[in-house]
XYZ file of N, CA, C and O in Angstrom:
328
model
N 203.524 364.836 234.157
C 203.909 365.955 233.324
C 202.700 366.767 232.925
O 201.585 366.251 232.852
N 202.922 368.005 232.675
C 202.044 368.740 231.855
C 201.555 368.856 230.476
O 202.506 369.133 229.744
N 200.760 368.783 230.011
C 200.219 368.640 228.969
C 199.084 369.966 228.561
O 198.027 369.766 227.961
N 199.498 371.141 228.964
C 198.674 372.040 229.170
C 199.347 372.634 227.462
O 200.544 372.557 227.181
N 198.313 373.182 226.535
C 198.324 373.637 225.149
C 197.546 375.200 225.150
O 196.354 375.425 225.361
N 198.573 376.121 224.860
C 198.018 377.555 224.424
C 198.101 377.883 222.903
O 199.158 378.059 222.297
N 196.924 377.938 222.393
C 196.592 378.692 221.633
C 196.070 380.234 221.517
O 195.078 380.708 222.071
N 196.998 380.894 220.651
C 196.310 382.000 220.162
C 195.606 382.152 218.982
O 195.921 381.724 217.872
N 194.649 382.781 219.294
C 193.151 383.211 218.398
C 193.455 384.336 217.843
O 194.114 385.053 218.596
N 193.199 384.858 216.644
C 193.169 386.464 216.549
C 191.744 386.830 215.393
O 191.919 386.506 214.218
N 190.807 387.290 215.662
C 189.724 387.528 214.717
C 189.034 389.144 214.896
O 188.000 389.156 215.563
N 189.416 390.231 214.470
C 189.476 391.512 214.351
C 187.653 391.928 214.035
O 186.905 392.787 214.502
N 187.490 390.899 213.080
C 186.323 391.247 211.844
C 184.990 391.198 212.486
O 184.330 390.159 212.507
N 184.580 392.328 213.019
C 183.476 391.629 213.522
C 182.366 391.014 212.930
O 181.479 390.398 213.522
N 182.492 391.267 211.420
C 181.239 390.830 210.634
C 181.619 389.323 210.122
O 180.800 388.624 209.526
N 182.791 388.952 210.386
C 182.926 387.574 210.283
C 183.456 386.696 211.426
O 184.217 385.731 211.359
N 183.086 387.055 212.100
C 183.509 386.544 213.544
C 182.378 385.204 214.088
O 181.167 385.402 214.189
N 183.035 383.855 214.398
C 182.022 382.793 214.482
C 182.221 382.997 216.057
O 183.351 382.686 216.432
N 181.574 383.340 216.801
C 181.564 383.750 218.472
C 181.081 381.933 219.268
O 180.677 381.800 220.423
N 181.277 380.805 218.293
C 181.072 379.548 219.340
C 181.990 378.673 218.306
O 182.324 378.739 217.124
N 182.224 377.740 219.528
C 183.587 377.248 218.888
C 183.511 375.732 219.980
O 182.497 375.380 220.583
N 184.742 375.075 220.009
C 184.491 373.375 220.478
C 186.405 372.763 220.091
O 187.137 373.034 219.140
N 186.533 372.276 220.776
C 188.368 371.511 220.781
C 187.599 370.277 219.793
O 186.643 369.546 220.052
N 188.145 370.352 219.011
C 188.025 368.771 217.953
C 189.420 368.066 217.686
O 190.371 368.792 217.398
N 189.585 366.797 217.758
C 191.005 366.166 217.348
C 190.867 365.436 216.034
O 189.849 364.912 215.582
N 192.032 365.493 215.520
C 192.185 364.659 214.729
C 191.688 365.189 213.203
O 191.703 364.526 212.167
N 191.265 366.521 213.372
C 190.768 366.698 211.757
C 189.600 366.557 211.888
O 189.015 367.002 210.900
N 188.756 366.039 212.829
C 187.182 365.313 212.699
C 186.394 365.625 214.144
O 187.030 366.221 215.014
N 185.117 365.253 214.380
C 184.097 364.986 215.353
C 183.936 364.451 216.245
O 183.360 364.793 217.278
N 184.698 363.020 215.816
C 184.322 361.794 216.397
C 184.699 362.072 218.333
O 183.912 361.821 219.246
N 185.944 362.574 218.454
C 186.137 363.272 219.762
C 186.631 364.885 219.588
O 187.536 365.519 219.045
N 185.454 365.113 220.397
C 185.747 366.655 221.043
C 185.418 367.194 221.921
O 184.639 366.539 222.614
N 185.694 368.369 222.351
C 185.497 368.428 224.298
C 184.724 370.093 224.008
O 185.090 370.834 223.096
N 183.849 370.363 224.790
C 182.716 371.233 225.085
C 182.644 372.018 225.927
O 183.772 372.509 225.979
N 182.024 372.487 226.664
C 181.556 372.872 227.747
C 180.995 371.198 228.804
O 180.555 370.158 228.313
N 181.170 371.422 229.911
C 180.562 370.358 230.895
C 179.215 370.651 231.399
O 178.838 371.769 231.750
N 178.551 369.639 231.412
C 177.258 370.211 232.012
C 176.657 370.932 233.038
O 176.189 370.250 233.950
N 176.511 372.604 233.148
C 176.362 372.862 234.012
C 177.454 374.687 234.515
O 177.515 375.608 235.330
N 178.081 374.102 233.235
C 179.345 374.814 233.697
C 179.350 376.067 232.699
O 179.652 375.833 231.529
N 178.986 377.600 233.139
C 178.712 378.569 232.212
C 179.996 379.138 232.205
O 180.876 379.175 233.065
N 179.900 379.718 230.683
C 181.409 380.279 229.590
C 181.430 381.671 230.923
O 180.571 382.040 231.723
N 182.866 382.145 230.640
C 183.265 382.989 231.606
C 184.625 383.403 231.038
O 185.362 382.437 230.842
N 185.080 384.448 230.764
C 186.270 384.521 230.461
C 187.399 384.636 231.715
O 187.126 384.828 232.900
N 188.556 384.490 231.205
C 189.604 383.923 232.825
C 188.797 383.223 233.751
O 188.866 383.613 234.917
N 188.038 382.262 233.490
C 187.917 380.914 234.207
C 188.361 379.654 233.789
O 187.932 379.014 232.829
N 189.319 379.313 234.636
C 189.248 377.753 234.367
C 187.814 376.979 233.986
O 187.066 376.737 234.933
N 187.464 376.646 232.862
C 186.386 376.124 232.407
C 186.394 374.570 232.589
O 187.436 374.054 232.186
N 185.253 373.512 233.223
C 185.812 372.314 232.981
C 184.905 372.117 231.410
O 183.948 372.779 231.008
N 185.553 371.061 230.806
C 185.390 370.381 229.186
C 184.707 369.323 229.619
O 184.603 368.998 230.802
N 184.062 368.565 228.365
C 183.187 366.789 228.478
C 183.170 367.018 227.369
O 182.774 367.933 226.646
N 183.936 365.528 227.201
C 183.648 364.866 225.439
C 182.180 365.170 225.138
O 181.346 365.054 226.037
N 181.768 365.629 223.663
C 180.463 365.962 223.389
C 179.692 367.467 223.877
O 178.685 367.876 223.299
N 180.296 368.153 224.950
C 179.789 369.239 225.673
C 179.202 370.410 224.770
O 179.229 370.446 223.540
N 178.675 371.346 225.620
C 178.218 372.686 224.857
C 179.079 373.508 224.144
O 179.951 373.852 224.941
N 179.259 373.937 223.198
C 179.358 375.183 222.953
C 179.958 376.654 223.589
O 179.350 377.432 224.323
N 181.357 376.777 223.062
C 181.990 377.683 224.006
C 182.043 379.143 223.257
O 182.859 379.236 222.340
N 181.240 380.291 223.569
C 180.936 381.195 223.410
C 181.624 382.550 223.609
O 181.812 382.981 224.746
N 181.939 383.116 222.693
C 182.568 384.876 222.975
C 181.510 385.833 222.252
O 180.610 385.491 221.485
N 181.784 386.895 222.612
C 180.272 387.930 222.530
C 181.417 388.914 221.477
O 181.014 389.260 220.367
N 182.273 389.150 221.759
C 183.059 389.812 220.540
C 184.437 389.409 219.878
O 185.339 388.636 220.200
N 184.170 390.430 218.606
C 185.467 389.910 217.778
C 186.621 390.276 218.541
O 186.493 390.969 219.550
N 187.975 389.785 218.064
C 189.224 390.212 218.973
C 190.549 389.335 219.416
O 190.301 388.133 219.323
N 191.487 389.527 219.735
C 192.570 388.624 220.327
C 192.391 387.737 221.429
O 191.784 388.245 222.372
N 192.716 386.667 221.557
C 192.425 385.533 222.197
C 193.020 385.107 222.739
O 193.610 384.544 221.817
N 193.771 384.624 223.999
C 194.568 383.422 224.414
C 194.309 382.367 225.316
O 194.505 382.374 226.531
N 193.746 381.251 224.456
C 192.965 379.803 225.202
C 194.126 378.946 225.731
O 195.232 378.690 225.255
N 193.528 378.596 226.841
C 194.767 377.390 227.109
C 193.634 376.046 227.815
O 192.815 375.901 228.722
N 194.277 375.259 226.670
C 194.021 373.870 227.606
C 194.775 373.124 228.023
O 195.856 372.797 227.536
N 194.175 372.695 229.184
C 194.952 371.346 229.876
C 194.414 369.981 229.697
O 193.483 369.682 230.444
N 194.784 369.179 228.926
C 194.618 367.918 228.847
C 194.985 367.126 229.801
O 194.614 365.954 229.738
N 195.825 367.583 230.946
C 196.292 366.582 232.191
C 195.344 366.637 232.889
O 195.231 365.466 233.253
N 194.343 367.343 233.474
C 193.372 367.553 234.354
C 192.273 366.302 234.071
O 192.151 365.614 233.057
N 191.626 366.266 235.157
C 190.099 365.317 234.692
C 189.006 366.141 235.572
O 189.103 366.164 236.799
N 188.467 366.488 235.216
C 188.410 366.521 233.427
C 189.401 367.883 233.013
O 189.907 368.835 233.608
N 189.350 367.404 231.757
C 190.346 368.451 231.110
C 189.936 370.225 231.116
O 188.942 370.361 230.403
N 190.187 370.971 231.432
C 189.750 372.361 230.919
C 190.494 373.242 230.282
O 191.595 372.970 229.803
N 189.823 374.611 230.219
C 190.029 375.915 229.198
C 190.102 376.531 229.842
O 189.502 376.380 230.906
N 191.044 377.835 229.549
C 190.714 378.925 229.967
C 190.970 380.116 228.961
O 192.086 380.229 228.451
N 189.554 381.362 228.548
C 189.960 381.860 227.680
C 190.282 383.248 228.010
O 189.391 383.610 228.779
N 190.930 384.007 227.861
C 191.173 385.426 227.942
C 191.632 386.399 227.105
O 192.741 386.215 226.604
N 191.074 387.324 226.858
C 190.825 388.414 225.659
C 191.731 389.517 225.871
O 191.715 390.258 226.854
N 192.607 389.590 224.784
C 193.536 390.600 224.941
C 193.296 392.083 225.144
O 194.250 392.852 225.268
């Protein structure tokens, strides 16, 4: 089955806009998925994720629609800007 999760983002402001961001579960740190090593931010790319990874980056404020897939291995993102 699929296990693929879309979220929408919406952040207008550009003066409060946090442009790096990270999947965390559970309320907490302890697991969360990144960037993979190696693997540069790109918008409409399938991104692959690694527990612990980098830092996933947007350059401006604005509408969002991320989707992850948790069925994949590794799991990825993909983000695209309305």
């Amino acid at each position: 089955g699929s296990e693929s999760i879309i979220l929408k983002v919406t952040n207008t402001d550009e003066a409060t806009i946090n442009p790096e961001f990270k999947v965390r579960f559970n309320g907490g740190w302890d697991y969360n998925l990144g960037l993979a090593a190696g693997v540069e931010f790109a918008l409409d790319t399938e991104l692959a994720l690694a527990p612990d990874g980098g830092n996933l980056k947007v350059s401006e404020a604005g509408d969002y629609t991320i989707t992850l897939n948790l069925a994949k291995s590794p799991c990825t993102m993909t983000v695209s800007k309305k």
